[in-house]
Each structure stands twice: as C-alpha cells, then as structure tokens.
MMTF fields as JSON, N, C-alpha, C and O atoms, coordinates in Angstrom:
{
  "mmtfVersion": "1.0.0",
  "mmtfProducer": "UNKNOWN",
  "numBonds": 567,
  "numAtoms": 568,
  "numGroups": 142,
  "numChains": 1,
  "numModels": 1,
  "chainsPerModel": [1],
  "groupsPerChain": [142],
  "chainIdList": ["A"],
  "bondAtomList": [4, 2, 8, 6, 12, 10, 16, 14, 20, 18, 24, 22, 28, 26, 32, 30, 36, 34, 40, 38, 44, 42, 48, 46, 52, 50, 56, 54, 60, 58, 64, 62, 68, 66, 72, 70, 76, 74, 80, 78, 84, 82, 88, 86, 92, 90, 96, 94, 100, 98, 104, 102, 108, 106, 112, 110, 116, 114, 120, 118, 124, 122, 128, 126, 132, 130, 136, 134, 140, 138, 144, 142, 148, 146, 152, 150, 156, 154, 160, 158, 164, 162, 168, 166, 172, 170, 176, 174, 180, 178, 184, 182, 188, 186, 192, 190, 196, 194, 200, 198, 204, 202, 208, 206, 212, 210, 216, 214, 220, 218, 224, 222, 228, 226, 232, 230, 236, 234, 240, 238, 244, 242, 248, 246, 252, 250, 256, 254, 260, 258, 264, 262, 268, 266, 272, 270, 276, 274, 280, 278, 284, 282, 288, 286, 292, 290, 296, 294, 300, 298, 304, 302, 308, 306, 312, 310, 316, 314, 320, 318, 324, 322, 328, 326, 332, 330, 336, 334, 340, 338, 344, 342, 348, 346, 352, 350, 356, 354, 360, 358, 364, 362, 368, 366, 372, 370, 376, 374, 380, 378, 384, 382, 388, 386, 392, 390, 396, 394, 400, 398, 404, 402, 408, 406, 412, 410, 416, 414, 420, 418, 424, 422, 428, 426, 432, 430, 436, 434, 440, 438, 444, 442, 448, 446, 452, 450, 456, 454, 460, 458, 464, 462, 468, 466, 472, 470, 476, 474, 480, 478, 484, 482, 488, 486, 492, 490, 496, 494, 500, 498, 504, 502, 508, 506, 512, 510, 516, 514, 520, 518, 524, 522, 528, 526, 532, 530, 536, 534, 540, 538, 544, 542, 548, 546, 552, 550, 556, 554, 560, 558, 564, 562],
  "bondOrderList": [1, 1, 1, 1, 1, 1, 1, 1, 1, 1, 1, 1, 1, 1, 1, 1, 1, 1, 1, 1, 1, 1, 1, 1, 1, 1, 1, 1, 1, 1, 1, 1, 1, 1, 1, 1, 1, 1, 1, 1, 1, 1, 1, 1, 1, 1, 1, 1, 1, 1, 1, 1, 1, 1, 1, 1, 1, 1, 1, 1, 1, 1, 1, 1, 1, 1, 1, 1, 1, 1, 1, 1, 1, 1, 1, 1, 1, 1, 1, 1, 1, 1, 1, 1, 1, 1, 1, 1, 1, 1, 1, 1, 1, 1, 1, 1, 1, 1, 1, 1, 1, 1, 1, 1, 1, 1, 1, 1, 1, 1, 1, 1, 1, 1, 1, 1, 1, 1, 1, 1, 1, 1, 1, 1, 1, 1, 1, 1, 1, 1, 1, 1, 1, 1, 1, 1, 1, 1, 1, 1, 1],
  "groupList": [{"groupName": "MET", "atomNameList": ["N", "CA", "C", "O"], "elementList": ["N", "C", "C", "O"], "formalChargeList": [0, 0, 0, 0], "bondAtomList": [1, 0, 2, 1, 3, 2], "bondOrderList": [1, 1, 2], "singleLetterCode": "M", "chemCompType": "L-PEPTIDE LINKING"}, {"groupName": "ALA", "atomNameList": ["N", "CA", "C", "O"], "elementList": ["N", "C", "C", "O"], "formalChargeList": [0, 0, 0, 0], "bondAtomList": [1, 0, 2, 1, 3, 2], "bondOrderList": [1, 1, 2], "singleLetterCode": "A", "chemCompType": "L-PEPTIDE LINKING"}, {"groupName": "THR", "atomNameList": ["N", "CA", "C", "O"], "elementList": ["N", "C", "C", "O"], "formalChargeList": [0, 0, 0, 0], "bondAtomList": [1, 0, 2, 1, 3, 2], "bondOrderList": [1, 1, 2], "singleLetterCode": "T", "chemCompType": "L-PEPTIDE LINKING"}, {"groupName": "ILE", "atomNameList": ["N", "CA", "C", "O"], "elementList": ["N", "C", "C", "O"], "formalChargeList": [0, 0, 0, 0], "bondAtomList": [1, 0, 2, 1, 3, 2], "bondOrderList": [1, 1, 2], "singleLetterCode": "I", "chemCompType": "L-PEPTIDE LINKING"}, {"groupName": "LYS", "atomNameList": ["N", "CA", "C", "O"], "elementList": ["N", "C", "C", "O"], "formalChargeList": [0, 0, 0, 0], "bondAtomList": [1, 0, 2, 1, 3, 2], "bondOrderList": [1, 1, 2], "singleLetterCode": "K", "chemCompType": "L-PEPTIDE LINKING"}, {"groupName": "LEU", "atomNameList": ["N", "CA", "C", "O"], "elementList": ["N", "C", "C", "O"], "formalChargeList": [0, 0, 0, 0], "bondAtomList": [1, 0, 2, 1, 3, 2], "bondOrderList": [1, 1, 2], "singleLetterCode": "L", "chemCompType": "L-PEPTIDE LINKING"}, {"groupName": "VAL", "atomNameList": ["N", "CA", "C", "O"], "elementList": ["N", "C", "C", "O"], "formalChargeList": [0, 0, 0, 0], "bondAtomList": [1, 0, 2, 1, 3, 2], "bondOrderList": [1, 1, 2], "singleLetterCode": "V", "chemCompType": "L-PEPTIDE LINKING"}, {"groupName": "ASP", "atomNameList": ["N", "CA", "C", "O"], "elementList": ["N", "C", "C", "O"], "formalChargeList": [0, 0, 0, 0], "bondAtomList": [1, 0, 2, 1, 3, 2], "bondOrderList": [1, 1, 2], "singleLetterCode": "D", "chemCompType": "L-PEPTIDE LINKING"}, {"groupName": "GLU", "atomNameList": ["N", "CA", "C", "O"], "elementList": ["N", "C", "C", "O"], "formalChargeList": [0, 0, 0, 0], "bondAtomList": [1, 0, 2, 1, 3, 2], "bondOrderList": [1, 1, 2], "singleLetterCode": "E", "chemCompType": "L-PEPTIDE LINKING"}, {"groupName": "ARG", "atomNameList": ["N", "CA", "C", "O"], "elementList": ["N", "C", "C", "O"], "formalChargeList": [0, 0, 0, 0], "bondAtomList": [1, 0, 2, 1, 3, 2], "bondOrderList": [1, 1, 2], "singleLetterCode": "R", "chemCompType": "L-PEPTIDE LINKING"}, {"groupName": "SER", "atomNameList": ["N", "CA", "C", "O"], "elementList": ["N", "C", "C", "O"], "formalChargeList": [0, 0, 0, 0], "bondAtomList": [1, 0, 2, 1, 3, 2], "bondOrderList": [1, 1, 2], "singleLetterCode": "S", "chemCompType": "L-PEPTIDE LINKING"}, {"groupName": "GLY", "atomNameList": ["N", "CA", "C", "O"], "elementList": ["N", "C", "C", "O"], "formalChargeList": [0, 0, 0, 0], "bondAtomList": [1, 0, 2, 1, 3, 2], "bondOrderList": [1, 1, 2], "singleLetterCode": "G", "chemCompType": "PEPTIDE LINKING"}, {"groupName": "PRO", "atomNameList": ["N", "CA", "C", "O"], "elementList": ["N", "C", "C", "O"], "formalChargeList": [0, 0, 0, 0], "bondAtomList": [1, 0, 2, 1, 3, 2], "bondOrderList": [1, 1, 2], "singleLetterCode": "P", "chemCompType": "L-PEPTIDE LINKING"}, {"groupName": "ASN", "atomNameList": ["N", "CA", "C", "O"], "elementList": ["N", "C", "C", "O"], "formalChargeList": [0, 0, 0, 0], "bondAtomList": [1, 0, 2, 1, 3, 2], "bondOrderList": [1, 1, 2], "singleLetterCode": "N", "chemCompType": "L-PEPTIDE LINKING"}, {"groupName": "TYR", "atomNameList": ["N", "CA", "C", "O"], "elementList": ["N", "C", "C", "O"], "formalChargeList": [0, 0, 0, 0], "bondAtomList": [1, 0, 2, 1, 3, 2], "bondOrderList": [1, 1, 2], "singleLetterCode": "Y", "chemCompType": "L-PEPTIDE LINKING"}, {"groupName": "CYS", "atomNameList": ["N", "CA", "C", "O"], "elementList": ["N", "C", "C", "O"], "formalChargeList": [0, 0, 0, 0], "bondAtomList": [1, 0, 2, 1, 3, 2], "bondOrderList": [1, 1, 2], "singleLetterCode": "C", "chemCompType": "L-PEPTIDE LINKING"}, {"groupName": "GLN", "atomNameList": ["N", "CA", "C", "O"], "elementList": ["N", "C", "C", "O"], "formalChargeList": [0, 0, 0, 0], "bondAtomList": [1, 0, 2, 1, 3, 2], "bondOrderList": [1, 1, 2], "singleLetterCode": "Q", "chemCompType": "L-PEPTIDE LINKING"}, {"groupName": "PHE", "atomNameList": ["N", "CA", "C", "O"], "elementList": ["N", "C", "C", "O"], "formalChargeList": [0, 0, 0, 0], "bondAtomList": [1, 0, 2, 1, 3, 2], "bondOrderList": [1, 1, 2], "singleLetterCode": "F", "chemCompType": "L-PEPTIDE LINKING"}],
  "groupTypeList": [0, 1, 2, 3, 2, 4, 5, 4, 6, 7, 8, 5, 9, 4, 8, 5, 10, 10, 9, 11, 5, 7, 2, 2, 11, 2, 4, 12, 3, 5, 6, 4, 9, 5, 8, 8, 1, 3, 8, 6, 8, 8, 8, 8, 13, 4, 4, 4, 5, 13, 11, 7, 4, 4, 9, 10, 9, 6, 7, 10, 7, 10, 3, 11, 10, 6, 4, 0, 13, 7, 6, 8, 8, 14, 4, 4, 0, 10, 6, 4, 8, 5, 9, 8, 6, 1, 2, 10, 9, 11, 3, 10, 10, 2, 11, 10, 4, 4, 8, 5, 6, 8, 9, 5, 15, 7, 11, 1, 7, 10, 16, 13, 13, 7, 10, 4, 7, 7, 5, 11, 6, 11, 11, 8, 15, 8, 3, 8, 4, 5, 6, 2, 1, 2, 4, 4, 11, 1, 1, 6, 17, 11],
  "groupIdList": [1, 2, 3, 4, 5, 6, 7, 8, 9, 10, 11, 12, 13, 14, 15, 16, 17, 18, 19, 20, 21, 22, 23, 24, 25, 26, 27, 28, 29, 30, 31, 32, 33, 34, 35, 36, 37, 38, 39, 40, 41, 42, 43, 44, 45, 46, 47, 48, 49, 50, 51, 52, 53, 54, 55, 56, 57, 58, 59, 60, 61, 62, 63, 64, 65, 66, 67, 68, 69, 70, 71, 72, 73, 74, 75, 76, 77, 78, 79, 80, 81, 82, 83, 84, 85, 86, 87, 88, 89, 90, 91, 92, 93, 94, 95, 96, 97, 98, 99, 100, 101, 102, 103, 104, 105, 106, 107, 108, 109, 110, 111, 112, 113, 114, 115, 116, 117, 118, 119, 120, 121, 122, 123, 124, 125, 126, 127, 128, 129, 130, 131, 132, 133, 134, 135, 136, 137, 138, 139, 140, 141, 142],
  "secStructList": [7, 7, 1, 4, 4, 4, 1, 7, 2, 2, 2, 2, 2, 2, 2, 2, 6, 6, 1, 1, 7, 7, 7, 7, 1, 7, 2, 2, 2, 2, 2, 2, 2, 2, 2, 2, 2, 2, 6, 6, 6, 6, 6, 6, 1, 1, 6, 6, 6, 6, 1, 7, 7, 7, 7, 7, 7, 7, 1, 6, 2, 2, 2, 2, 2, 2, 2, 2, 6, 6, 6, 2, 2, 2, 2, 1, 1, 7, 6, 6, 2, 2, 2, 2, 4, 4, 4, 6, 6, 6, 7, 7, 7, 7, 1, 7, 1, 1, 1, 6, 6, 2, 2, 2, 2, 2, 2, 2, 2, 2, 2, 2, 2, 2, 2, 2, 2, 6, 6, 1, 7, 1, 1, 7, 7, 7, 7, 7, 7, 7, 7, 7, 7, 7, 1, 1, 1, 7, 7, 7, 7, 7],
  "xCoordList": [-56.858, -56.648, -57.451, -57.805, -57.636, -58.042, -56.661, -56.946, -56.186, -54.533, -53.955, -53.289, -54.339, -53.223, -53.522, -52.743, -54.9, -55.374, -54.747, -54.948, -54.395, -54.109, -52.617, -52.039, -52.086, -50.815, -50.726, -51.752, -49.066, -48.604, -47.413, -46.439, -47.526, -47.059, -45.521, -44.646, -45.661, -43.878, -43.706, -42.864, -44.682, -44.992, -44.943, -44.319, -45.714, -46.342, -45.446, -45.724, -44.304, -43.127, -42.072, -41.816, -41.433, -41.041, -42.028, -41.983, -42.608, -42.736, -42.709, -41.741, -43.024, -43.06, -41.36, -40.985, -40.838, -40.331, -38.356, -37.149, -39.364, -38.588, -40.097, -40.779, -40.096, -40.532, -40.153, -41.117, -39.182, -39.466, -39.725, -38.885, -40.498, -41.368, -41.965, -42.162, -42.431, -42.666, -42.962, -44.056, -42.341, -42.791, -42.715, -41.506, -43.404, -43.794, -45.563, -46.188, -46.077, -47.629, -47.545, -46.722, -49.416, -50.08, -50.949, -51.244, -51.076, -51.47, -52.248, -52.188, -53.122, -54.474, -53.578, -53.841, -52.347, -51.972, -51.204, -50.996, -50.782, -49.767, -50.532, -50.509, -51.006, -51.897, -52.756, -53.03, -52.821, -53.225, -52.267, -52.419, -51.079, -50.063, -49.425, -48.989, -49.091, -48.893, -50.146, -49.796, -51.789, -52.684, -52.577, -52.845, -52.24, -51.819, -50.756, -51.086, -49.833, -48.773, -48.693, -48.218, -49.286, -49.81, -50.068, -49.471, -51.54, -52.751, -51.891, -51.932, -50.343, -49.895, -49.029, -48.559, -49.076, -47.442, -48.791, -48.803, -49.292, -50.71, -51.004, -50.321, -51.304, -51.541, -50.561, -50.964, -48.894, -48.062, -47.635, -46.944, -48.369, -47.983, -48.858, -48.659, -50.451, -51.601, -51.014, -51.334, -50.481, -49.939, -48.315, -47.227, -48.497, -46.768, -47.648, -47.598, -48.16, -48.657, -49.808, -49.532, -51.175, -51.731, -51.624, -52.31, -50.286, -50.125, -49.119, -48.78, -49.197, -48.494, -46.663, -45.986, -46.015, -45.084, -44.919, -46.107, -44.42, -43.958, -42.984, -42.773, -42.162, -41.043, -40.179, -40.08, -39.409, -39.482, -38.561, -38.058, -38.406, -37.138, -36.54, -36.965, -34.775, -34.137, -33.096, -33.966, -31.832, -31.696, -31.485, -31.833, -30.479, -29.783, -30.452, -29.691, -32.569, -33.379, -32.838, -32.596, -32.522, -32.765, -31.354, -31.004, -30.646, -28.863, -29.247, -28.471, -29.899, -29.653, -30.847, -30.482, -32.168, -32.92, -32.016, -32.054, -30.815, -30.087, -29.515, -29.318, -28.73, -27.614, -28.152, -27.326, -29.416, -30.779, -30.432, -29.952, -31.139, -31.183, -29.535, -29.439, -28.412, -27.082, -27.129, -26.201, -27.878, -26.899, -28.196, -27.727, -29.773, -29.937, -29.471, -29.45, -29.263, -28.784, -27.058, -26.159, -26.916, -25.601, -25.751, -25.019, -27.206, -27.102, -28.033, -28.125, -28.297, -29.398, -28.84, -29.32, -27.357, -25.439, -24.918, -24.647, -24.733, -23.675, -21.83, -21.243, -21.501, -20.229, -18.882, -17.975, -18.89, -17.788, -17.918, -17.131, -20.155, -19.938, -19.44, -18.24, -19.803, -19.551, -17.165, -16.337, -17.301, -15.453, -15.151, -14.006, -15.959, -15.665, -15.552, -14.541, -16.768, -17.342, -16.283, -15.277, -15.949, -15.169, -13.424, -12.652, -13.421, -11.724, -11.938, -11.407, -12.889, -13.118, -12.821, -12.247, -13.474, -13.709, -12.429, -12.348, -10.912, -9.64, -10.261, -9.374, -11.395, -11.398, -11.221, -11.314, -11.036, -10.578, -11.326, -12.543, -10.918, -12.32, -11.55, -10.819, -11.917, -11.537, -12.38, -12.942, -13.152, -14.09, -14.968, -14.97, -15.805, -17.605, -18.516, -18.006, -20.578, -20.82, -21.305, -21.63, -21.102, -21.94, -20.321, -20.443, -19.147, -18.002, -17.387, -16.525, -18.08, -18.023, -18.753, -18.29, -20.161, -21.525, -21.459, -21.564, -21.164, -20.317, -19.134, -19.477, -18.311, -16.696, -17.535, -16.899, -18.541, -18.89, -19.627, -19.076, -20.471, -21.033, -20.579, -21.077, -19.415, -18.629, -17.982, -18.011, -17.568, -16.476, -17.077, -16.492, -18.727, -19.844, -19.474, -19.064, -19.891, -20.409, -18.955, -19.101, -17.305, -15.891, -16.471, -16.555, -16.702, -16.76, -17.94, -17.568, -18.89, -19.783, -19.057, -19.231, -17.85, -17.727, -16.364, -16.011, -15.437, -14.69, -15.784, -14.821, -16.539, -16.545, -17.032, -18.123, -16.891, -17.442, -16.505, -16.578, -14.873, -13.558, -12.836, -12.112, -13.364, -12.918, -13.567, -12.815, -14.725, -15.278, -15.088, -15.728, -13.681, -12.982, -15.006, -15.351, -15.938, -16.632, -16.21, -15.869, -16.196, -15.464, -14.81, -15.239, -13.312, -12.012, -11.562, -12.007, -10.764, -9.738, -8.342, -7.712, -8.366, -7.479, -5.786, -5.692, -4.832, -4.634, -2.426, -1.833, -2.22, -0.668, 0.095, -0.006, 1.033, 1.667, 2.769, 3.566, 3.807, 5.128, 6.026, 5.58, 7.128, 8.644, 9.248, 9.358, 9.686, 10.025, 11.342, 11.433, 12.284, 14.068, 13.92, 12.834, 14.878, 15.465, 17.186, 18.24, 16.505, 18.591, 18.907, 18.115, 20.216, 21.348, 20.668, 19.883, 21.543, 20.74, 21.948, 22.85, 21.302, 22.034, 22.429, 22.673, 22.349, 22.297, 21.618, 20.788, 21.36, 20.709, 20.341, 21.359, 18.822, 18.456, 18.0, 18.747, 17.549, 17.598, 17.016, 17.503, 15.779, 15.27, 15.116, 14.495],
  "yCoordList": [-16.788, -15.749, -16.305, -15.646, -17.649, -18.07, -19.625, -20.769, -19.437, -20.292, -19.369, -19.727, -18.352, -17.015, -17.243, -17.425, -17.143, -16.829, -18.892, -18.962, -19.804, -21.183, -21.238, -22.29, -20.185, -19.974, -20.261, -20.463, -20.421, -20.2, -18.706, -18.367, -18.197, -16.672, -16.682, -15.835, -18.12, -17.901, -18.407, -18.282, -18.77, -18.442, -16.965, -16.627, -16.45, -15.659, -14.205, -13.193, -14.224, -13.366, -14.293, -13.76, -15.344, -15.614, -15.009, -13.916, -14.841, -14.907, -13.275, -13.017, -12.451, -11.045, -11.039, -10.57, -11.385, -11.236, -12.123, -12.332, -12.171, -12.005, -11.073, -10.887, -10.963, -9.225, -8.535, -7.8, -8.142, -6.88, -6.442, -5.663, -6.672, -6.065, -6.313, -7.519, -5.551, -5.674, -6.769, -7.186, -7.407, -8.881, -8.261, -8.127, -7.653, -7.352, -7.307, -7.57, -7.134, -7.863, -8.533, -8.809, -9.017, -10.402, -10.92, -10.369, -11.97, -13.077, -12.365, -12.525, -11.439, -10.798, -9.404, -9.03, -9.174, -7.614, -8.18, -7.746, -9.598, -10.557, -10.418, -9.77, -11.562, -12.326, -10.326, -10.459, -9.343, -8.545, -8.059, -7.899, -7.787, -7.375, -7.752, -6.965, -8.978, -10.467, -9.996, -9.499, -10.072, -10.077, -8.616, -8.591, -7.895, -6.36, -6.719, -7.904, -6.76, -7.043, -8.055, -7.573, -9.692, -10.478, -9.805, -9.359, -9.747, -7.641, -7.333, -7.852, -6.324, -5.813, -6.048, -5.398, -7.503, -8.173, -8.617, -8.663, -8.751, -9.922, -7.926, -7.909, -6.951, -5.744, -4.968, -3.924, -5.379, -5.485, -6.526, -6.207, -7.905, -8.46, -8.614, -9.825, -8.526, -7.689, -6.515, -6.711, -5.571, -4.272, -5.14, -4.586, -6.1, -6.392, -7.544, -7.622, -7.98, -9.054, -8.091, -7.64, -7.359, -6.44, -5.165, -4.429, -5.724, -4.932, -2.803, -1.999, -3.226, -1.613, -1.978, -1.347, -2.298, -2.199, -0.996, -0.674, -0.124, 1.39, 1.241, 0.559, 1.999, 1.965, 2.991, 4.104, 2.558, 4.154, 5.081, 4.423, 6.332, 6.41, 6.956, 7.287, 7.15, 7.288, 8.866, 9.654, 9.605, 10.924, 11.158, 12.079, 9.41, 10.323, 10.085, 10.117, 9.592, 9.15, 10.518, 10.017, 11.995, 12.437, 12.523, 13.056, 12.127, 12.453, 10.51, 10.287, 9.986, 8.94, 9.583, 9.219, 10.48, 10.494, 11.506, 11.86, 12.116, 12.831, 12.292, 12.673, 10.644, 10.538, 9.715, 9.354, 9.361, 8.918, 9.966, 9.817, 10.852, 11.67, 12.263, 13.243, 11.451, 11.722, 10.499, 10.165, 9.94, 8.321, 8.696, 8.399, 9.369, 9.253, 10.526, 10.285, 11.415, 13.217, 12.279, 12.963, 10.997, 11.083, 9.698, 9.467, 8.921, 7.635, 8.589, 8.142, 9.558, 10.586, 11.065, 11.188, 11.755, 12.108, 11.277, 10.229, 11.265, 10.088, 10.622, 11.643, 8.976, 9.277, 9.376, 8.654, 11.225, 11.955, 12.633, 12.937, 12.802, 14.537, 13.423, 13.655, 12.203, 11.483, 12.19, 12.746, 11.462, 11.543, 12.792, 12.903, 14.391, 15.197, 15.361, 15.537, 15.265, 15.645, 14.787, 15.495, 13.496, 12.914, 13.437, 13.244, 14.086, 14.21, 16.222, 16.634, 16.647, 17.946, 17.899, 18.781, 16.216, 16.783, 16.108, 16.127, 15.257, 14.628, 13.053, 12.305, 12.295, 11.393, 9.947, 10.383, 8.707, 8.536, 8.751, 8.871, 8.802, 8.843, 8.119, 8.643, 6.743, 5.8, 4.79, 4.814, 3.436, 2.484, 2.658, 3.251, 2.124, 1.383, 2.739, 3.835, 2.468, 3.952, 4.485, 5.545, 2.31, 2.24, 1.991, 1.477, 2.415, 2.361, 3.981, 4.333, 4.603, 6.297, 7.03, 8.049, 6.355, 6.622, 6.702, 7.668, 4.775, 3.945, 5.266, 6.062, 5.536, 5.816, 7.849, 8.439, 8.326, 10.178, 9.415, 9.274, 9.244, 8.673, 8.447, 8.644, 7.932, 7.808, 9.157, 9.856, 9.552, 10.86, 12.367, 13.328, 12.115, 12.799, 13.19, 14.204, 11.689, 11.331, 11.362, 10.893, 11.632, 11.571, 13.605, 14.434, 13.828, 15.043, 16.097, 17.11, 15.552, 16.27, 16.286, 17.152, 14.807, 14.692, 15.365, 15.765, 15.411, 16.641, 18.414, 19.18, 18.981, 20.694, 20.236, 20.803, 19.212, 19.743, 20.595, 21.788, 19.426, 18.853, 20.835, 21.46, 21.294, 22.384, 23.616, 24.489, 23.721, 24.813, 24.724, 25.252, 23.629, 23.239, 23.462, 24.367, 22.287, 21.927, 20.185, 19.754, 19.384, 17.813, 18.068, 18.474, 17.636, 16.785, 18.048, 19.132, 17.918, 19.664, 19.368, 18.544, 19.693, 21.092, 20.119, 19.748, 19.98, 19.036, 19.908, 20.983, 18.789, 19.656, 18.63, 17.403, 19.634, 19.239, 18.621, 19.428, 17.134, 17.721, 17.235, 16.339, 17.57, 17.302, 16.205, 16.126, 15.265, 13.894, 13.8, 13.604, 13.967, 13.906, 12.568, 12.128, 11.504, 10.621, 10.817, 11.299, 10.027, 9.573, 8.2, 7.264, 8.218, 6.857, 6.797, 7.522, 5.436, 4.604, 5.991, 6.622, 5.969, 6.196, 8.134, 8.825, 8.599, 9.841, 10.835, 10.113, 12.324, 12.926, 13.458, 14.053, 14.605, 15.05, 16.879, 17.374, 17.14, 19.042, 19.653, 20.015, 19.643, 20.475, 22.223, 22.831],
  "zCoordList": [18.85, 20.374, 21.68, 22.658, 21.441, 22.644, 22.359, 22.006, 22.464, 22.274, 23.535, 24.507, 23.25, 24.483, 26.252, 27.188, 26.183, 27.024, 27.348, 28.56, 27.078, 28.197, 27.923, 27.652, 27.997, 27.896, 28.972, 29.622, 29.735, 30.521, 31.483, 30.81, 32.467, 32.692, 32.158, 31.977, 32.0, 32.348, 29.913, 29.024, 30.02, 28.533, 27.595, 26.59, 28.283, 27.972, 28.237, 27.594, 29.291, 28.884, 28.156, 27.076, 28.296, 26.535, 25.419, 25.984, 24.677, 24.187, 24.322, 23.606, 24.643, 25.127, 24.657, 23.583, 25.236, 25.598, 24.123, 24.005, 23.701, 21.619, 21.183, 20.176, 21.563, 20.331, 21.063, 21.279, 21.792, 22.176, 23.43, 23.881, 24.015, 24.751, 25.73, 25.879, 26.642, 28.582, 28.927, 28.546, 29.542, 30.348, 31.372, 31.56, 32.397, 33.478, 33.762, 32.735, 34.484, 34.832, 35.741, 36.615, 35.176, 35.676, 34.095, 33.034, 34.564, 33.141, 32.339, 31.12, 32.937, 32.508, 30.875, 29.731, 32.127, 31.062, 29.827, 28.694, 30.657, 30.267, 27.956, 26.909, 28.629, 27.978, 26.387, 25.194, 27.0, 26.077, 25.192, 23.981, 25.984, 25.034, 24.31, 23.47, 24.271, 23.364, 22.451, 21.381, 22.719, 21.644, 20.386, 19.184, 21.011, 20.404, 20.355, 20.405, 20.305, 20.037, 18.558, 17.53, 18.605, 17.263, 16.345, 15.365, 16.968, 15.508, 15.033, 13.918, 15.203, 15.344, 14.071, 13.137, 14.599, 12.997, 11.878, 10.648, 12.35, 10.855, 11.136, 12.16, 11.04, 10.054, 9.369, 8.856, 9.215, 8.876, 7.409, 6.442, 7.709, 6.671, 6.73, 6.63, 6.863, 5.109, 4.631, 3.459, 4.597, 3.755, 3.49, 3.332, 3.503, 3.241, 1.284, 0.057, 2.302, 0.731, 0.533, -0.579, 0.999, 0.068, -1.789, -2.497, -1.648, -2.232, -2.612, -3.48, -0.339, 0.085, -0.895, -0.084, -1.534, -2.344, -2.096, -2.125, -1.886, -2.494, -1.926, -0.924, -2.642, -2.078, -1.519, -2.035, -0.236, 0.546, -0.696, -1.606, -0.687, -1.755, -0.849, 0.258, -1.619, -1.299, -1.571, -1.939, -1.569, -1.373, -3.074, -3.813, -3.416, -4.623, -5.531, -6.498, -6.244, -6.487, -7.382, -8.48, -7.484, -8.46, -8.769, -9.822, -8.086, -8.556, -9.902, -10.832, -9.746, -10.347, -11.845, -12.963, -11.772, -13.05, -13.691, -14.869, -12.319, -13.704, -14.306, -15.46, -13.612, -14.241, -15.381, -16.22, -15.539, -16.269, -18.427, -19.551, -17.548, -18.447, -19.119, -19.857, -18.676, -19.346, -19.985, -20.722, -19.843, -20.135, -22.011, -23.11, -21.882, -22.236, -23.8, -25.007, -23.28, -24.214, -24.799, -25.29, -24.656, -24.876, -26.258, -27.22, -25.709, -26.326, -28.652, -29.795, -28.132, -29.346, -29.926, -31.053, -29.696, -30.32, -31.14, -30.554, -31.898, -33.131, -32.567, -32.207, -32.837, -32.386, -32.511, -32.095, -33.683, -33.801, -32.401, -31.504, -32.757, -31.447, -30.537, -30.39, -29.777, -27.914, -28.001, -27.28, -29.655, -29.27, -29.156, -28.715, -29.471, -29.528, -27.984, -27.305, -27.636, -25.959, -25.579, -25.576, -25.22, -25.056, -24.608, -23.669, -25.734, -26.001, -24.579, -23.547, -25.444, -24.394, -23.051, -22.412, -22.398, -21.058, -20.795, -19.567, -21.471, -21.405, -21.548, -21.138, -21.955, -21.316, -22.75, -23.897, -22.635, -24.654, -25.462, -25.327, -26.087, -26.931, -28.132, -28.972, -27.987, -28.273, -28.453, -27.359, -29.365, -28.588, -29.329, -30.408, -28.766, -29.291, -29.224, -28.992, -29.558, -29.084, -27.778, -27.242, -27.374, -26.15, -24.931, -23.819, -25.414, -24.674, -24.274, -23.468, -25.041, -24.947, -23.823, -23.312, -23.377, -23.67, -21.97, -21.215, -21.62, -20.229, -20.168, -19.294, -20.617, -20.534, -19.789, -18.915, -20.219, -20.782, -18.87, -17.778, -19.171, -17.501, -16.594, -15.485, -16.847, -15.197, -15.414, -14.401, -16.172, -15.674, -15.169, -14.669, -15.573, -15.387, -13.686, -13.121, -13.198, -11.914, -11.515, -10.386, -11.648, -11.276, -11.606, -10.7, -12.79, -12.782, -11.179, -10.588, -11.023, -10.006, -8.7, -7.843, -8.549, -7.259, -6.895, -5.786, -8.487, -8.408, -8.279, -8.267, -8.226, -8.225, -7.137, -7.081, -5.722, -4.462, -4.348, -4.053, -4.789, -3.929, -4.244, -3.47, -5.539, -5.881, -5.175, -4.742, -5.053, -4.68, -2.817, -1.908, -2.835, -0.7, 0.098, 0.857, -0.451, -0.093, -0.022, -1.124, 0.861, 0.732, 1.967, 3.047, 1.447, 2.385, 2.94, 2.563, 3.748, 4.187, 3.173, 2.51, 3.286, 2.043, 2.864, 4.033, 1.879, 1.025, 1.367, 1.282, 1.653, 1.81, 0.851, 0.82, -0.065, -0.463, -0.274, -0.754, 0.349, 1.663, 0.726, 0.009, 0.545, -0.09, 0.542, 1.766, -0.335, 0.381, -0.431, -1.643, 0.409, -0.062, -0.358, 0.019, -1.085, -0.664, -0.422, -0.837, 0.59, 0.168, 0.689, 0.794, 1.008, 0.715, 2.625, 3.237, 3.052, 4.304, 4.873, 4.324, 6.297, 7.338, 7.372, 8.361, 5.736, 5.501, 6.319, 6.873, 6.886, 7.262, 6.911, 6.56, 6.131, 6.023, 6.797, 7.641, 6.627, 6.857, 5.614, 4.543, 6.137, 5.485, 5.57, 4.698]
}
C-alpha cells in the first residue's frame, strides 16, 4: 500500500480509470479510492482461491433434472418396451438401446416445446398461405 502513495496524481488517475472508478479529487482522495478498490479485488481473489466455487444456479436446472430422470427411466426399460414407447410417439423404433434412449429423450424435449405451442403460449398464430404456380407472365387471381 505504501507504493500507492508514491504514485503521481496522473498515475493514480490512470489506475482508477482502468478500474472504472471516479478520477476526480485530490491526491489523498485518489489514494484512498485506489486502496479501497485494491482491497475489494484482493477479497474477490481470495474468495475465488479459497473454495467459494459455488456455481450460480440457472433456471434450466429443473429442466435438466427432469431430463436426467427421463434418461434413467428409459435405461431401466427393456429394448422391447423402448420400441413400444417410440412407436407410440411416432419415433423410429430401430437401432440399439442407446440410440432408442437418445431418440426418446430428444423426442421428449421436442414434445415439451410443442406442447407450449399447442396451448397458444409460444409464438403467434401461423396462417397457411396458398401459393399457385403459374407460367411466367400469367396473371394469378385469388
């Protein structure tokens, strides 16, 4: 900290601006501001190094756990049961057990997304448009 007091005002302002802090004031104010900023940085570094390695939670964690439960349930099923579930969902029922589980999990994700659209929650209503093919230069009357 003693080296901070030896810095010139211009150097102090440069250090403060690199940290995104206010650069106005007299030298004692600038020194105090920079010392506080360095203390905060050191505390953050200690937290990172000391094991405060908690991950921030994401809203999709619950979705991921549901997906993992589905995978576990599918892995417990026999190939015959997996094929029956796949055909009931309109998914290809050929391939190994691993492939069937992957397809069913992917199908479950798309069904969750489709169910939102079926309820009208999702995007806007799509209107089907009729396109008439004509020869070049011919008029289309609709």
